[in-house]
CSV table of C-alpha atoms in Angstrom, one decimal:
chain,number,residue,atom,x,y,z
X,723,MET,CA,27.8,-27.6,-77.6
X,724,LYS,CA,27.0,-31.0,-78.6
X,725,THR,CA,30.3,-32.4,-77.3
X,726,ILE,CA,29.7,-30.8,-73.8
X,727,THR,CA,26.3,-32.3,-73.7
X,728,LEU,CA,27.7,-35.6,-74.6
X,729,VAL,CA,30.4,-35.4,-71.9
X,730,ILE,CA,28.0,-34.4,-69.2
X,731,ALA,CA,25.7,-37.0,-70.2
X,732,SER,CA,28.7,-39.8,-70.2
X,733,LEU,CA,29.7,-38.3,-66.7
X,734,ILE,CA,26.0,-39.0,-65.2
X,735,VAL,CA,25.7,-42.3,-66.6
X,736,PHE,CA,29.3,-43.4,-65.4
X,737,SER,CA,29.1,-41.8,-62.0
X,738,GLY,CA,25.7,-43.3,-61.6
X,739,ALA,CA,27.6,-46.7,-62.4
X,740,ALA,CA,30.1,-46.0,-60.1
X,741,TYR,CA,27.9,-45.4,-57.4
X,742,ALA,CA,25.8,-48.4,-57.8
X,743,ALA,CA,25.4,-50.7,-54.6
X,744,ASP,CA,28.0,-53.5,-54.2
X,745,ALA,CA,25.7,-56.7,-54.7
X,746,THR,CA,28.4,-58.8,-53.2
X,747,ALA,CA,28.5,-56.6,-49.8
X,748,PRO,CA,25.7,-58.0,-47.7
X,749,VAL,CA,26.7,-61.5,-48.8
X,750,ASN,CA,30.0,-61.1,-47.8
X,751,GLU,CA,28.7,-60.2,-44.5
X,752,ILE,CA,26.9,-63.2,-44.1
X,753,MET,CA,29.1,-65.4,-45.4
X,754,ASP,CA,31.9,-64.3,-43.1
X,755,ALA,CA,29.6,-65.0,-40.2
X,756,THR,CA,29.0,-68.4,-41.5
X,757,LYS,CA,32.3,-69.1,-42.0
X,758,SER,CA,33.2,-68.2,-38.7
X,759,ASN,CA,30.5,-70.2,-37.2
X,760,TRP,CA,31.9,-73.5,-38.8
X,761,ALA,CA,35.5,-72.5,-37.9
X,762,ASP,CA,37.4,-74.8,-35.7
X,763,ASN,CA,38.0,-71.5,-33.5
X,764,ASN,CA,35.3,-71.9,-30.7
X,765,SER,CA,33.9,-68.6,-31.4
X,766,ASP,CA,30.2,-67.6,-30.2
X,767,TRP,CA,27.8,-68.5,-32.9
X,768,THR,CA,26.9,-65.4,-34.9
X,769,ASP,CA,22.9,-65.4,-35.9
X,770,VAL,CA,22.7,-64.2,-39.5
X,771,PHE,CA,19.2,-63.1,-38.7
X,772,GLU,CA,19.6,-61.0,-35.5
X,773,ALA,CA,17.7,-57.7,-35.4
X,774,SER,CA,20.9,-55.4,-36.4
X,775,ARG,CA,21.5,-57.8,-39.4
X,776,LEU,CA,18.0,-57.7,-40.3
X,777,ASP,CA,17.8,-54.0,-40.2
X,778,HIS,CA,20.6,-53.5,-42.8
X,779,LEU,CA,21.4,-56.8,-44.9
X,780,TYR,CA,17.9,-57.7,-46.0
X,781,SER,CA,15.0,-56.5,-47.8
X,782,GLN,CA,11.9,-55.1,-46.5
X,783,ASP,CA,9.8,-58.3,-47.9
X,784,PHE,CA,12.7,-60.5,-46.5
X,785,VAL,CA,12.4,-59.1,-43.0
X,786,ALA,CA,8.4,-59.1,-43.1
X,787,ARG,CA,8.8,-62.7,-44.2
X,788,TYR,CA,11.3,-63.7,-41.6
X,789,LYS,CA,9.3,-61.9,-38.8
X,790,ALA,CA,6.1,-63.6,-39.7
X,791,ALA,CA,8.0,-67.1,-39.7
X,792,ALA,CA,9.6,-66.5,-36.2
X,793,GLN,CA,6.2,-66.7,-34.7
X,794,PHE,CA,6.7,-70.1,-35.1
X,795,PRO,CA,10.0,-71.1,-33.8
X,796,ALA,CA,11.7,-74.4,-34.6
X,797,ALA,CA,12.6,-76.7,-31.4
X,798,ASP,CA,16.0,-75.0,-31.0
X,799,ASP,CA,17.8,-73.5,-27.9
X,800,ASP,CA,17.0,-70.0,-28.4
X,801,GLY,CA,13.3,-70.4,-29.1
X,802,ILE,CA,13.3,-67.6,-31.6
X,803,SER,CA,14.6,-69.0,-34.9
X,804,PRO,CA,12.0,-70.4,-37.4
X,805,PHE,CA,14.7,-72.7,-38.6
X,806,ASP,CA,16.4,-75.7,-37.1
X,807,TYR,CA,19.4,-75.6,-39.3
X,808,ASP,CA,21.8,-73.5,-40.7
X,809,VAL,CA,20.1,-72.1,-44.0
X,810,ILE,CA,23.4,-71.2,-45.4
X,811,VAL,CA,24.9,-74.6,-45.5
X,812,ASN,CA,21.7,-76.0,-45.9
X,813,GLY,CA,22.2,-78.3,-42.8
X,814,GLN,CA,22.7,-78.9,-39.1
X,815,ASP,CA,26.1,-80.1,-39.5
X,816,ALA,CA,29.0,-78.9,-41.3
X,817,CYS,CA,33.0,-78.5,-41.4
X,818,PRO,CA,34.9,-75.4,-41.5
X,819,LEU,CA,33.9,-74.2,-44.9
X,820,GLU,CA,36.7,-74.6,-47.6
X,821,ASP,CA,37.5,-73.5,-51.4
X,822,MET,CA,34.9,-70.9,-51.0
X,823,THR,CA,34.2,-68.8,-54.2
X,824,MET,CA,31.7,-65.8,-55.0
X,825,GLY,CA,30.5,-64.4,-58.2
X,826,ALA,CA,27.8,-61.7,-59.2
X,827,ALA,CA,26.0,-62.2,-62.2
X,828,ALA,CA,24.6,-59.1,-64.3
X,829,PRO,CA,21.6,-57.6,-62.9
X,830,VAL,CA,18.3,-59.0,-64.4
X,831,ASN,CA,15.2,-57.2,-63.9
X,832,GLY,CA,16.7,-55.3,-60.9
X,833,THR,CA,18.0,-58.6,-59.2
X,834,THR,CA,21.5,-59.6,-58.9
X,835,GLU,CA,22.2,-63.0,-58.4
X,836,VAL,CA,25.4,-63.6,-56.2
X,837,THR,CA,26.2,-67.2,-56.2
X,838,VAL,CA,28.6,-68.7,-53.4
X,839,ARG,CA,30.2,-72.2,-53.8
X,840,PHE,CA,32.0,-74.0,-50.9
X,841,LYS,CA,32.8,-77.4,-49.5
X,842,LYS,CA,31.0,-77.9,-46.1
X,843,SER,CA,31.9,-81.7,-45.2
X,844,ALA,CA,35.7,-81.6,-46.2
X,845,CYS,CA,36.6,-82.8,-43.1
X,846,ALA,CA,33.9,-85.4,-42.9
X,847,ASP,CA,34.8,-89.1,-43.9
X,848,THR,CA,31.9,-89.7,-46.2
X,849,ALA,CA,31.2,-90.0,-49.7
X,850,ASP,CA,30.2,-86.2,-50.2
X,851,ALA,CA,33.0,-84.7,-48.4
X,852,LYS,CA,34.5,-83.4,-51.7
X,853,ASP,CA,31.2,-82.3,-53.1
X,854,TYR,CA,30.5,-78.3,-53.4
X,855,THR,CA,27.3,-76.8,-51.8
X,856,THR,CA,25.9,-73.8,-53.8
X,857,VAL,CA,23.9,-70.9,-52.4
X,858,ARG,CA,22.3,-68.3,-54.4
X,859,PHE,CA,21.7,-64.8,-52.8
X,860,GLU,CA,19.2,-62.5,-54.7
X,861,VAL,CA,20.2,-59.0,-54.1
X,862,VAL,CA,17.9,-56.0,-54.8
X,863,GLU,CA,18.7,-52.4,-54.2
X,864,GLU,CA,16.6,-50.7,-51.8
X,865,ASP,CA,17.0,-46.9,-50.7
X,866,GLY,CA,20.5,-46.8,-52.5
X,867,GLN,CA,21.8,-50.0,-50.8
X,868,ALA,CA,22.4,-53.6,-51.7
X,869,VAL,CA,20.1,-56.0,-49.8
X,870,ILE,CA,19.4,-59.8,-49.9
X,871,ASP,CA,15.9,-60.3,-51.2
X,872,ASP,CA,16.2,-64.2,-51.0
X,873,ILE,CA,18.8,-67.1,-50.2
X,874,VAL,CA,17.9,-70.2,-52.7
X,875,THR,CA,19.9,-73.4,-51.7
X,876,GLU,CA,20.0,-76.5,-54.0
X,877,ASN,CA,17.7,-79.4,-52.9
X,878,LEU,CA,19.8,-82.6,-53.5
X,879,GLU,CA,16.7,-84.7,-53.3
X,880,THR,CA,14.6,-83.2,-56.1
X,881,GLN,CA,17.3,-81.6,-58.0
X,882,GLY,CA,15.5,-78.4,-57.9
X,883,ARG,CA,16.1,-75.0,-55.7
X,884,ASP,CA,14.6,-74.0,-52.6
X,885,SER,CA,13.7,-70.4,-52.0
X,886,LEU,CA,14.2,-69.4,-48.1
X,887,LYS,CA,11.1,-66.9,-48.9
X,888,ALA,CA,9.0,-69.4,-50.0
X,889,THR,CA,10.2,-71.5,-46.7
X,890,MET,CA,9.1,-68.7,-44.5
X,891,ALA,CA,5.9,-68.3,-46.0
X,892,LEU,CA,5.0,-72.1,-45.5
X,893,ILE,CA,6.6,-71.7,-41.7
X,894,ALA,CA,4.2,-68.6,-41.3
X,895,LYS,CA,1.2,-70.6,-42.0
X,896,GLY,CA,2.0,-73.3,-39.7
X,897,GLN,CA,3.4,-75.9,-42.5
């Protein structure tokens, strides 16, 4: 009887792990769009915050902050984005993304950090052409689905990290 109970308990634990949400899935979708945006293929720009993506790739808290910040659009062509730069490449200009790598850390307190590194200036004739850009996606699980709860970029000026959720909160306050 003990053996059967142990086997059943093991199956429950392992089946739960097997069905856990893939933390890299939403990040892959965003990075595929970003890579396409900066490719030399003249494709249409893909908004990583369009309504259909907000509905399934981002956490409820992230979406609420985005919608609040969107009330204060940046001076851009569409007049709806709260950003006047690409928040993934952390700039207004980039080359086709090169040498991209992605890795997920072990979850900590329900959050999985997915780190993406790439070269965004490889085609440029600048001192930083060979430098890597690092973006950290904080992924949580909501309703059994992995969703992005924050996007954190490196701030080269301060040598710190910038949270997109914190930036959206400032934009929503008119700052």
